[in-house]
PDB file of C-alpha atoms in Angstrom:
ATOM      1  CA  MET A   1       0.000   0.000   0.000  1.00  0.00           C
ATOM      2  CA  HIS A   2       1.240   3.458  -0.782  1.00  0.00           C
ATOM      3  CA  ARG A   3       1.417   5.480   2.385  1.00  0.00           C
ATOM      4  CA  GLY A   4       2.942   8.834   3.003  1.00  0.00           C
ATOM      5  CA  SER A   5       2.361  12.482   2.396  1.00  0.00           C
ATOM      6  CA  GLY A   6       1.940  14.243  -0.881  1.00  0.00           C
ATOM      7  CA  ALA A   7       3.513  17.665  -1.394  1.00  0.00           C
ATOM      8  CA  GLY A   8       4.337  17.936   2.305  1.00  0.00           C
ATOM      9  CA  ARG A   9       0.734  17.416   3.376  1.00  0.00           C
ATOM     10  CA  PRO A  10      -0.021  14.613   5.807  1.00  0.00           C
ATOM     11  CA  GLN A  11      -2.350  12.011   4.367  1.00  0.00           C
ATOM     12  CA  ALA A  12      -4.903   9.877   6.168  1.00  0.00           C
ATOM     13  CA  SER A  13      -7.967   8.066   4.940  1.00  0.00           C
ATOM     14  CA  LEU A  14     -11.203   7.291   6.708  1.00  0.00           C
ATOM     15  CA  LEU A  15     -13.527   4.541   5.477  1.00  0.00           C
ATOM     16  CA  ILE A  16     -17.054   3.980   6.749  1.00  0.00           C
ATOM     17  CA  LEU A  17     -18.406   0.490   6.056  1.00  0.00           C
ATOM     18  CA  ASP A  18     -22.078  -0.378   6.390  1.00  0.00           C
ATOM     19  CA  ILE A  19     -23.456  -3.901   6.086  1.00  0.00           C
ATOM     20  CA  ASP A  20     -26.166  -3.808   3.424  1.00  0.00           C
ATOM     21  CA  HIS A  21     -29.731  -4.676   4.462  1.00  0.00           C
ATOM     22  CA  PHE A  22     -28.550  -5.733   7.935  1.00  0.00           C
ATOM     23  CA  LYS A  23     -31.871  -4.991   9.657  1.00  0.00           C
ATOM     24  CA  SER A  24     -33.644  -7.177   7.106  1.00  0.00           C
ATOM     25  CA  PHE A  25     -31.014  -9.907   7.637  1.00  0.00           C
ATOM     26  CA  ASN A  26     -31.617  -9.798  11.413  1.00  0.00           C
ATOM     27  CA  ASP A  27     -35.397  -9.836  10.925  1.00  0.00           C
ATOM     28  CA  ARG A  28     -35.267 -12.844   8.563  1.00  0.00           C
ATOM     29  CA  ILE A  29     -32.419 -14.906   9.989  1.00  0.00           C
ATOM     30  CA  GLY A  30     -32.286 -13.762  13.606  1.00  0.00           C
ATOM     31  CA  HIS A  31     -30.129 -11.596  15.835  1.00  0.00           C
ATOM     32  CA  ALA A  32     -27.836 -14.472  16.832  1.00  0.00           C
ATOM     33  CA  ALA A  33     -26.910 -14.928  13.169  1.00  0.00           C
ATOM     34  CA  GLY A  34     -26.499 -11.157  12.892  1.00  0.00           C
ATOM     35  CA  ASP A  35     -24.032 -11.244  15.788  1.00  0.00           C
ATOM     36  CA  VAL A  36     -22.024 -13.905  13.938  1.00  0.00           C
ATOM     37  CA  VAL A  37     -21.961 -11.666  10.855  1.00  0.00           C
ATOM     38  CA  LEU A  38     -20.697  -8.716  12.926  1.00  0.00           C
ATOM     39  CA  LEU A  39     -17.890 -10.814  14.397  1.00  0.00           C
ATOM     40  CA  ARG A  40     -16.874 -12.176  11.004  1.00  0.00           C
ATOM     41  CA  MET A  41     -17.038  -8.699   9.491  1.00  0.00           C
ATOM     42  CA  ALA A  42     -14.700  -7.411  12.196  1.00  0.00           C
ATOM     43  CA  ARG A  43     -12.264 -10.264  11.499  1.00  0.00           C
ATOM     44  CA  ILE A  44     -12.270  -9.587   7.754  1.00  0.00           C
ATOM     45  CA  VAL A  45     -11.612  -5.889   8.220  1.00  0.00           C
ATOM     46  CA  MET A  46      -8.954  -6.397  10.900  1.00  0.00           C
ATOM     47  CA  ALA A  47      -7.120  -8.878   8.675  1.00  0.00           C
ATOM     48  CA  MET A  48      -6.968  -6.387   5.792  1.00  0.00           C
ATOM     49  CA  VAL A  49      -5.846  -3.180   7.475  1.00  0.00           C
ATOM     50  CA  GLY A  50      -2.299  -2.136   8.266  1.00  0.00           C
ATOM     51  CA  THR A  51      -0.719  -2.299  11.692  1.00  0.00           C
ATOM     52  CA  ASP A  52      -0.961   1.485  12.105  1.00  0.00           C
ATOM     53  CA  ASP A  53      -4.652   1.556  11.175  1.00  0.00           C
ATOM     54  CA  SER A  54      -7.555   1.598  13.638  1.00  0.00           C
ATOM     55  CA  VAL A  55     -10.880  -0.201  13.254  1.00  0.00           C
ATOM     56  CA  PHE A  56     -13.983   0.667  15.254  1.00  0.00           C
ATOM     57  CA  ARG A  57     -17.548  -0.542  15.302  1.00  0.00           C
ATOM     58  CA  TYR A  58     -19.739   2.505  14.856  1.00  0.00           C
ATOM     59  CA  GLY A  59     -23.444   2.083  15.418  1.00  0.00           C
ATOM     60  CA  GLY A  60     -25.262  -1.161  14.826  1.00  0.00           C
ATOM     61  CA  GLU A  61     -23.719  -2.449  11.604  1.00  0.00           C
ATOM     62  CA  GLU A  62     -21.205   0.200  10.671  1.00  0.00           C
ATOM     63  CA  PHE A  63     -17.443   0.036  11.004  1.00  0.00           C
ATOM     64  CA  VAL A  64     -14.901   2.832  10.664  1.00  0.00           C
ATOM     65  CA  VAL A  65     -11.315   2.432   9.507  1.00  0.00           C
ATOM     66  CA  ILE A  66      -8.841   5.228  10.179  1.00  0.00           C
ATOM     67  CA  ALA A  67      -5.703   4.726   8.108  1.00  0.00           C
ATOM     68  CA  PRO A  68      -2.925   7.256   8.783  1.00  0.00           C
ATOM     69  CA  GLY A  69      -0.655   7.769   5.807  1.00  0.00           C
ATOM     70  CA  LEU A  70      -2.965   5.981   3.367  1.00  0.00           C
ATOM     71  CA  GLN A  71      -3.472   7.965   0.179  1.00  0.00           C
ATOM     72  CA  ARG A  72      -6.670   7.850  -1.896  1.00  0.00           C
ATOM     73  CA  PRO A  73      -5.628   5.199  -4.482  1.00  0.00           C
ATOM     74  CA  ALA A  74      -4.518   2.807  -1.748  1.00  0.00           C
ATOM     75  CA  ALA A  75      -7.635   3.590   0.319  1.00  0.00           C
ATOM     76  CA  LEU A  76      -9.835   2.783  -2.676  1.00  0.00           C
ATOM     77  CA  ALA A  77      -7.931  -0.470  -3.188  1.00  0.00           C
ATOM     78  CA  LEU A  78      -8.328  -1.356   0.500  1.00  0.00           C
ATOM     79  CA  GLY A  79     -12.052  -0.606   0.374  1.00  0.00           C
ATOM     80  CA  GLU A  80     -12.457  -2.743  -2.722  1.00  0.00           C
ATOM     81  CA  ARG A  81     -10.544  -5.671  -1.207  1.00  0.00           C
ATOM     82  CA  ILE A  82     -12.775  -5.519   1.873  1.00  0.00           C
ATOM     83  CA  ARG A  83     -15.925  -5.237  -0.272  1.00  0.00           C
ATOM     84  CA  ARG A  84     -14.912  -8.205  -2.441  1.00  0.00           C
ATOM     85  CA  ASP A  85     -13.943 -10.396   0.502  1.00  0.00           C
ATOM     86  CA  VAL A  86     -17.179  -9.649   2.338  1.00  0.00           C
ATOM     87  CA  ALA A  87     -19.283 -10.307  -0.787  1.00  0.00           C
ATOM     88  CA  SER A  88     -17.453 -13.578  -1.427  1.00  0.00           C
ATOM     89  CA  HIS A  89     -17.282 -15.065   2.041  1.00  0.00           C
ATOM     90  CA  LEU A  90     -19.418 -13.402   4.678  1.00  0.00           C
ATOM     91  CA  HIS A  91     -22.511 -15.202   5.900  1.00  0.00           C
ATOM     92  CA  ALA A  92     -23.619 -16.426   9.313  1.00  0.00           C
ATOM     93  CA  ASP A  93     -23.880 -20.150   8.567  1.00  0.00           C
ATOM     94  CA  ALA A  94     -24.311 -22.483   5.641  1.00  0.00           C
ATOM     95  CA  GLY A  95     -27.712 -21.796   4.188  1.00  0.00           C
ATOM     96  CA  THR A  96     -27.829 -18.109   5.144  1.00  0.00           C
ATOM     97  CA  PRO A  97     -27.511 -15.504   2.418  1.00  0.00           C
ATOM     98  CA  LEU A  98     -24.185 -13.869   1.662  1.00  0.00           C
ATOM     99  CA  VAL A  99     -23.730 -10.377   3.023  1.00  0.00           C
ATOM    100  CA  THR A 100     -22.504  -7.295   1.156  1.00  0.00           C
ATOM    101  CA  VAL A 101     -21.082  -3.999   2.356  1.00  0.00           C
ATOM    102  CA  SER A 102     -21.207  -0.412   1.112  1.00  0.00           C
ATOM    103  CA  ILE A 103     -18.200   1.819   1.744  1.00  0.00           C
ATOM    104  CA  GLY A 104     -17.693   5.574   1.694  1.00  0.00           C
ATOM    105  CA  LEU A 105     -14.216   7.016   2.033  1.00  0.00           C
ATOM    106  CA  ALA A 106     -12.521  10.364   2.352  1.00  0.00           C
ATOM    107  CA  THR A 107      -8.880  11.364   2.467  1.00  0.00           C
ATOM    108  CA  CYS A 108      -7.267  14.144   4.460  1.00  0.00           C
ATOM    109  CA  ALA A 109      -6.029  16.633   3.208  1.00  0.00           C
ATOM    110  CA  ASP A 110      -7.650  16.099  -0.218  1.00  0.00           C
ATOM    111  CA  ASP A 111     -11.262  16.070   1.019  1.00  0.00           C
ATOM    112  CA  ALA A 112     -11.062  17.743   4.426  1.00  0.00           C
ATOM    113  CA  SER A 113      -8.624  19.320   6.826  1.00  0.00           C
ATOM    114  CA  ASP A 114     -10.124  18.156  10.126  1.00  0.00           C
ATOM    115  CA  TYR A 115     -11.606  14.957  11.504  1.00  0.00           C
ATOM    116  CA  ASP A 116     -15.242  16.160  11.653  1.00  0.00           C
ATOM    117  CA  SER A 117     -15.203  17.244   8.008  1.00  0.00           C
ATOM    118  CA  LEU A 118     -13.412  14.053   6.996  1.00  0.00           C
ATOM    119  CA  PHE A 119     -16.043  11.914   8.734  1.00  0.00           C
ATOM    120  CA  GLN A 120     -18.912  13.909   7.204  1.00  0.00           C
ATOM    121  CA  CYS A 121     -17.393  13.520   3.749  1.00  0.00           C
ATOM    122  CA  ALA A 122     -16.945   9.740   4.126  1.00  0.00           C
ATOM    123  CA  ASP A 123     -20.482   9.451   5.533  1.00  0.00           C
ATOM    124  CA  ARG A 124     -21.941  11.389   2.575  1.00  0.00           C
ATOM    125  CA  ARG A 125     -20.092   9.045   0.222  1.00  0.00           C
ATOM    126  CA  LEU A 126     -21.432   6.026   2.101  1.00  0.00           C
ATOM    127  CA  TYR A 127     -24.941   7.263   1.309  1.00  0.00           C
ATOM    128  CA  LEU A 128     -23.902   7.712  -2.322  1.00  0.00           C
ATOM    129  CA  ALA A 129     -22.784   4.056  -2.292  1.00  0.00           C
ATOM    130  CA  LYS A 130     -26.172   3.041  -0.880  1.00  0.00           C
ATOM    131  CA  SER A 131     -27.941   5.126  -3.536  1.00  0.00           C
ATOM    132  CA  ALA A 132     -25.800   3.564  -6.275  1.00  0.00           C
ATOM    133  CA  GLY A 133     -27.238   0.138  -5.446  1.00  0.00           C
ATOM    134  CA  ARG A 134     -25.057  -0.945  -2.509  1.00  0.00           C
ATOM    135  CA  ASN A 135     -22.114  -3.367  -2.542  1.00  0.00           C
ATOM    136  CA  CYS A 136     -19.713  -0.704  -3.828  1.00  0.00           C
ATOM    137  CA  VAL A 137     -16.993   1.719  -2.765  1.00  0.00           C
ATOM    138  CA  VAL A 138     -17.395   5.475  -3.290  1.00  0.00           C
ATOM    139  CA  GLY A 139     -14.348   7.693  -2.899  1.00  0.00           C
ATOM    140  CA  ASP A 140     -15.566  10.901  -4.515  1.00  0.00           C
ATOM    141  CA  ASP A 141     -18.734  12.922  -4.926  1.00  0.00           C
ATOM    142  CA  GLY A 142     -19.423  11.736  -8.472  1.00  0.00           C
ATOM    143  CA  GLY A 143     -17.524  14.446 -10.295  1.00  0.00           C
ATOM    144  CA  GLY A 144     -16.089  12.055 -12.856  1.00  0.00           C
ATOM    145  CA  THR A 145     -12.682  11.626 -11.245  1.00  0.00           C
ATOM    146  CA  GLU A 146     -10.675   8.457 -11.640  1.00  0.00           C
ATOM    147  CA  SER A 147     -11.977   7.143  -8.320  1.00  0.00           C
ATOM    148  CA  GLY A 148     -15.537   7.733  -9.512  1.00  0.00           C
ATOM    149  CA  ARG A 149     -14.930   5.637 -12.613  1.00  0.00           C
ATOM    150  CA  GLN A 150     -13.344   2.907 -10.471  1.00  0.00           C
ATOM    151  CA  LYS A 151     -16.369   2.936  -8.197  1.00  0.00           C
ATOM    152  CA  LEU A 152     -18.636   2.266 -11.171  1.00  0.00           C
ATOM    153  CA  ALA A 153     -16.404  -0.592 -12.321  1.00  0.00           C
ATOM    154  CA  TRP A 154     -16.357  -2.091  -8.815  1.00  0.00           C
ATOM    155  CA  ALA A 155     -20.084  -1.868  -8.163  1.00  0.00           C
ATOM    156  CA  GLY A 156     -21.948  -5.153  -7.870  1.00  0.00           C
TER     157      GLY A 156
END
């Protein structure tokens, strides 16, 4: 992963991950199965992040990754690896449906200069991922940047 600072500016990325249709999953399969999904989700994310990164559960089915030194291209790649691994492997038990995740990300100092703005930006992009059909990574606001084109290629 490419970490560091660009043009003397410190870089950090924040990813917000939300398990798609988790309330529906709990309602259909049960909360015990939902707890298994949360534990497996945490293991997947923890296995993919760097040693300097932090992972937190935020809310019911959301997770936050704070990755100091991770620039946007590497953050997008990390988000996509997590999304693919979750979509390929995450379910509570044999016979339960596979689970997908939507991810919004923002990078400091490209998208924001303080934590609150960075979080708000990543959260807005999470909702863009949900609006785009879920099971995708959004790293921009849809302005046609390279990350926006990658997001479309990664969706579904």
